[in-house]
JSON list of C-alpha atoms in Angstrom, two decimals:
[
{"chain": "A", "resi": 1, "resn": "MET", "atom": "CA", "xyz": [20.13, -8.03, -21.76]},
{"chain": "A", "resi": 2, "resn": "LYS", "atom": "CA", "xyz": [16.44, -8.19, -20.87]},
{"chain": "A", "resi": 3, "resn": "GLU", "atom": "CA", "xyz": [13.87, -7.24, -23.46]},
{"chain": "A", "resi": 4, "resn": "LYS", "atom": "CA", "xyz": [10.59, -5.62, -22.56]},
{"chain": "A", "resi": 5, "resn": "ALA", "atom": "CA", "xyz": [7.61, -7.90, -22.84]},
{"chain": "A", "resi": 6, "resn": "PRO", "atom": "CA", "xyz": [5.39, -6.77, -25.71]},
{"chain": "A", "resi": 7, "resn": "ASP", "atom": "CA", "xyz": [2.29, -7.35, -23.61]},
{"chain": "A", "resi": 8, "resn": "GLN", "atom": "CA", "xyz": [3.45, -5.03, -20.83]},
{"chain": "A", "resi": 9, "resn": "ALA", "atom": "CA", "xyz": [0.42, -3.68, -18.96]},
{"chain": "A", "resi": 10, "resn": "LEU", "atom": "CA", "xyz": [-0.51, -0.19, -20.12]},
{"chain": "A", "resi": 11, "resn": "ILE", "atom": "CA", "xyz": [-3.27, 2.22, -19.23]},
{"chain": "A", "resi": 12, "resn": "GLU", "atom": "CA", "xyz": [-4.95, 4.39, -21.84]},
{"chain": "A", "resi": 13, "resn": "VAL", "atom": "CA", "xyz": [-6.24, 7.91, -21.10]},
{"chain": "A", "resi": 14, "resn": "MET", "atom": "CA", "xyz": [-7.92, 10.38, -23.45]},
{"chain": "A", "resi": 15, "resn": "LEU", "atom": "CA", "xyz": [-7.09, 14.07, -23.03]},
{"chain": "A", "resi": 16, "resn": "SER", "atom": "CA", "xyz": [-9.69, 16.83, -23.49]},
{"chain": "A", "resi": 17, "resn": "ASP", "atom": "CA", "xyz": [-8.52, 17.50, -27.07]},
{"chain": "A", "resi": 18, "resn": "GLY", "atom": "CA", "xyz": [-8.98, 13.85, -28.06]},
{"chain": "A", "resi": 19, "resn": "THR", "atom": "CA", "xyz": [-5.30, 12.91, -27.78]},
{"chain": "A", "resi": 20, "resn": "VAL", "atom": "CA", "xyz": [-4.92, 9.34, -26.52]},
{"chain": "A", "resi": 21, "resn": "ILE", "atom": "CA", "xyz": [-1.93, 8.54, -24.33]},
{"chain": "A", "resi": 22, "resn": "LYS", "atom": "CA", "xyz": [-0.75, 5.18, -23.09]},
{"chain": "A", "resi": 23, "resn": "ALA", "atom": "CA", "xyz": [1.28, 4.88, -19.92]},
{"chain": "A", "resi": 24, "resn": "ARG", "atom": "CA", "xyz": [3.08, 2.09, -18.12]},
{"chain": "A", "resi": 25, "resn": "LYS", "atom": "CA", "xyz": [3.13, 1.40, -14.41]},
{"chain": "A", "resi": 26, "resn": "LEU", "atom": "CA", "xyz": [5.61, 3.47, -12.43]},
{"chain": "A", "resi": 27, "resn": "LYS", "atom": "CA", "xyz": [8.54, 1.62, -10.88]},
{"chain": "A", "resi": 28, "resn": "MET", "atom": "CA", "xyz": [10.65, 2.36, -7.83]},
{"chain": "A", "resi": 29, "resn": "ARG", "atom": "CA", "xyz": [13.47, 3.61, -10.06]},
{"chain": "A", "resi": 30, "resn": "ASP", "atom": "CA", "xyz": [11.07, 6.24, -11.45]},
{"chain": "A", "resi": 31, "resn": "LEU", "atom": "CA", "xyz": [10.57, 7.61, -7.95]},
{"chain": "A", "resi": 32, "resn": "LEU", "atom": "CA", "xyz": [14.33, 7.79, -7.52]},
{"chain": "A", "resi": 33, "resn": "ASN", "atom": "CA", "xyz": [14.87, 9.39, -10.94]},
{"chain": "A", "resi": 34, "resn": "ALA", "atom": "CA", "xyz": [12.32, 12.16, -10.36]},
{"chain": "A", "resi": 35, "resn": "THR", "atom": "CA", "xyz": [14.81, 14.63, -8.93]},
{"chain": "A", "resi": 36, "resn": "ALA", "atom": "CA", "xyz": [12.88, 17.91, -8.82]},
{"chain": "A", "resi": 37, "resn": "LYS", "atom": "CA", "xyz": [12.68, 19.55, -5.40]},
{"chain": "A", "resi": 38, "resn": "ASP", "atom": "CA", "xyz": [9.28, 21.08, -6.23]},
{"chain": "A", "resi": 39, "resn": "ALA", "atom": "CA", "xyz": [6.42, 18.59, -5.65]},
{"chain": "A", "resi": 40, "resn": "THR", "atom": "CA", "xyz": [4.48, 19.74, -8.74]},
{"chain": "A", "resi": 41, "resn": "LEU", "atom": "CA", "xyz": [7.47, 19.37, -11.03]},
{"chain": "A", "resi": 42, "resn": "LYS", "atom": "CA", "xyz": [8.29, 15.99, -9.47]},
{"chain": "A", "resi": 43, "resn": "SER", "atom": "CA", "xyz": [4.73, 14.84, -10.23]},
{"chain": "A", "resi": 44, "resn": "MET", "atom": "CA", "xyz": [5.13, 16.07, -13.81]},
{"chain": "A", "resi": 45, "resn": "GLN", "atom": "CA", "xyz": [8.41, 14.15, -14.13]},
{"chain": "A", "resi": 46, "resn": "LEU", "atom": "CA", "xyz": [6.75, 10.95, -12.92]},
{"chain": "A", "resi": 47, "resn": "VAL", "atom": "CA", "xyz": [3.87, 11.30, -15.38]},
{"chain": "A", "resi": 48, "resn": "ALA", "atom": "CA", "xyz": [6.33, 12.01, -18.21]},
{"chain": "A", "resi": 49, "resn": "MET", "atom": "CA", "xyz": [8.32, 8.87, -17.31]},
{"chain": "A", "resi": 50, "resn": "ALA", "atom": "CA", "xyz": [5.19, 6.73, -17.37]},
{"chain": "A", "resi": 51, "resn": "ILE", "atom": "CA", "xyz": [3.91, 7.86, -20.78]},
{"chain": "A", "resi": 52, "resn": "VAL", "atom": "CA", "xyz": [5.12, 5.60, -23.58]},
{"chain": "A", "resi": 53, "resn": "GLU", "atom": "CA", "xyz": [2.76, 6.42, -26.44]},
{"chain": "A", "resi": 54, "resn": "VAL", "atom": "CA", "xyz": [0.85, 9.44, -27.75]},
{"chain": "A", "resi": 55, "resn": "ASP", "atom": "CA", "xyz": [-1.82, 8.92, -30.43]},
{"chain": "A", "resi": 56, "resn": "GLY", "atom": "CA", "xyz": [-0.33, 5.56, -31.38]},
{"chain": "A", "resi": 57, "resn": "GLU", "atom": "CA", "xyz": [3.27, 6.84, -31.70]},
{"chain": "A", "resi": 58, "resn": "GLN", "atom": "CA", "xyz": [5.95, 5.81, -29.23]},
{"chain": "A", "resi": 59, "resn": "ARG", "atom": "CA", "xyz": [7.13, 8.97, -27.50]},
{"chain": "A", "resi": 60, "resn": "LYS", "atom": "CA", "xyz": [9.24, 10.02, -24.57]},
{"chain": "A", "resi": 61, "resn": "LEU", "atom": "CA", "xyz": [7.80, 13.19, -23.03]},
{"chain": "A", "resi": 62, "resn": "SER", "atom": "CA", "xyz": [9.51, 15.96, -21.11]},
{"chain": "A", "resi": 63, "resn": "ALA", "atom": "CA", "xyz": [7.90, 17.42, -17.99]},
{"chain": "A", "resi": 64, "resn": "LEU", "atom": "CA", "xyz": [8.87, 20.99, -18.91]},
{"chain": "A", "resi": 65, "resn": "GLU", "atom": "CA", "xyz": [8.62, 20.87, -22.70]},
{"chain": "A", "resi": 66, "resn": "ASP", "atom": "CA", "xyz": [5.50, 18.72, -23.14]},
{"chain": "A", "resi": 67, "resn": "ILE", "atom": "CA", "xyz": [3.45, 18.27, -20.00]},
{"chain": "A", "resi": 68, "resn": "ALA", "atom": "CA", "xyz": [3.85, 21.90, -18.89]},
{"chain": "A", "resi": 69, "resn": "ASN", "atom": "CA", "xyz": [1.66, 22.85, -21.87]},
{"chain": "A", "resi": 70, "resn": "TRP", "atom": "CA", "xyz": [-1.22, 20.54, -20.92]},
{"chain": "A", "resi": 71, "resn": "ASP", "atom": "CA", "xyz": [-4.46, 21.81, -19.38]},
{"chain": "A", "resi": 72, "resn": "LEU", "atom": "CA", "xyz": [-4.46, 21.30, -15.62]},
{"chain": "A", "resi": 73, "resn": "ASP", "atom": "CA", "xyz": [-7.54, 19.05, -15.89]},
{"chain": "A", "resi": 74, "resn": "ASP", "atom": "CA", "xyz": [-5.70, 16.77, -18.34]},
{"chain": "A", "resi": 75, "resn": "PHE", "atom": "CA", "xyz": [-2.63, 16.58, -16.12]},
{"chain": "A", "resi": 76, "resn": "THR", "atom": "CA", "xyz": [-4.73, 15.76, -13.06]},
{"chain": "A", "resi": 77, "resn": "LYS", "atom": "CA", "xyz": [-6.67, 13.09, -14.98]},
{"chain": "A", "resi": 78, "resn": "VAL", "atom": "CA", "xyz": [-3.51, 11.39, -16.29]},
{"chain": "A", "resi": 79, "resn": "SER", "atom": "CA", "xyz": [-1.63, 11.74, -13.00]},
{"chain": "A", "resi": 80, "resn": "GLU", "atom": "CA", "xyz": [-4.47, 10.16, -11.03]},
{"chain": "A", "resi": 81, "resn": "ALA", "atom": "CA", "xyz": [-4.86, 7.36, -13.60]},
{"chain": "A", "resi": 82, "resn": "VAL", "atom": "CA", "xyz": [-1.12, 6.56, -13.66]},
{"chain": "A", "resi": 83, "resn": "THR", "atom": "CA", "xyz": [-0.66, 6.66, -9.90]},
{"chain": "A", "resi": 84, "resn": "SER", "atom": "CA", "xyz": [-3.77, 4.58, -9.25]},
{"chain": "A", "resi": 85, "resn": "PHE", "atom": "CA", "xyz": [-2.70, 2.07, -11.93]},
{"chain": "A", "resi": 86, "resn": "SER", "atom": "CA", "xyz": [0.78, 1.91, -10.37]},
{"chain": "A", "resi": 87, "resn": "GLY", "atom": "CA", "xyz": [-0.41, 1.77, -6.76]},
{"chain": "A", "resi": 88, "resn": "VAL", "atom": "CA", "xyz": [1.60, 4.90, -5.91]},
{"chain": "A", "resi": 89, "resn": "ASN", "atom": "CA", "xyz": [0.52, 8.20, -4.39]},
{"chain": "A", "resi": 90, "resn": "VAL", "atom": "CA", "xyz": [2.66, 10.79, -6.21]},
{"chain": "A", "resi": 91, "resn": "ASP", "atom": "CA", "xyz": [2.12, 13.43, -3.52]},
{"chain": "A", "resi": 92, "resn": "GLU", "atom": "CA", "xyz": [3.36, 11.08, -0.81]},
{"chain": "A", "resi": 93, "resn": "ALA", "atom": "CA", "xyz": [6.29, 9.97, -2.96]},
{"chain": "A", "resi": 94, "resn": "ALA", "atom": "CA", "xyz": [7.21, 13.60, -3.61]},
{"chain": "A", "resi": 95, "resn": "VAL", "atom": "CA", "xyz": [7.19, 14.41, 0.10]},
{"chain": "A", "resi": 96, "resn": "LYS", "atom": "CA", "xyz": [9.25, 11.32, 0.99]},
{"chain": "A", "resi": 97, "resn": "ASN", "atom": "CA", "xyz": [11.90, 12.14, -1.61]},
{"chain": "A", "resi": 98, "resn": "SER", "atom": "CA", "xyz": [12.21, 15.87, -0.81]}
]
C-alpha cells in the first residue's frame, strides 16, 4: 500500500472571511469521479476533492454541504487557483465529461 508523501505539493488560498484552505493538485481520477451533469456542480465537486485542509485542520469537503455556502468570489478564487495549480481547465473538463 502506498503512503502519501508528507511533502505533497499544496496550494494555500485565503477566503474573504480569513479562512485559509490548502488544496492538492487535481488528478485524472478526480475528473472521472466528478459525476455531476451540471458544469457548475461538477466544478464544485472538483474543488471539494482538491481541498485537504481548512484553517489547519484536515477536512474533506462536500460540494453541496460546504462549498455551496461560499461566496461566489471565494469559489471563483479557489477554483481558479486549484485549476491553474493543477494545469487543468475545469470548464473544459466539465464539457468533455458531460
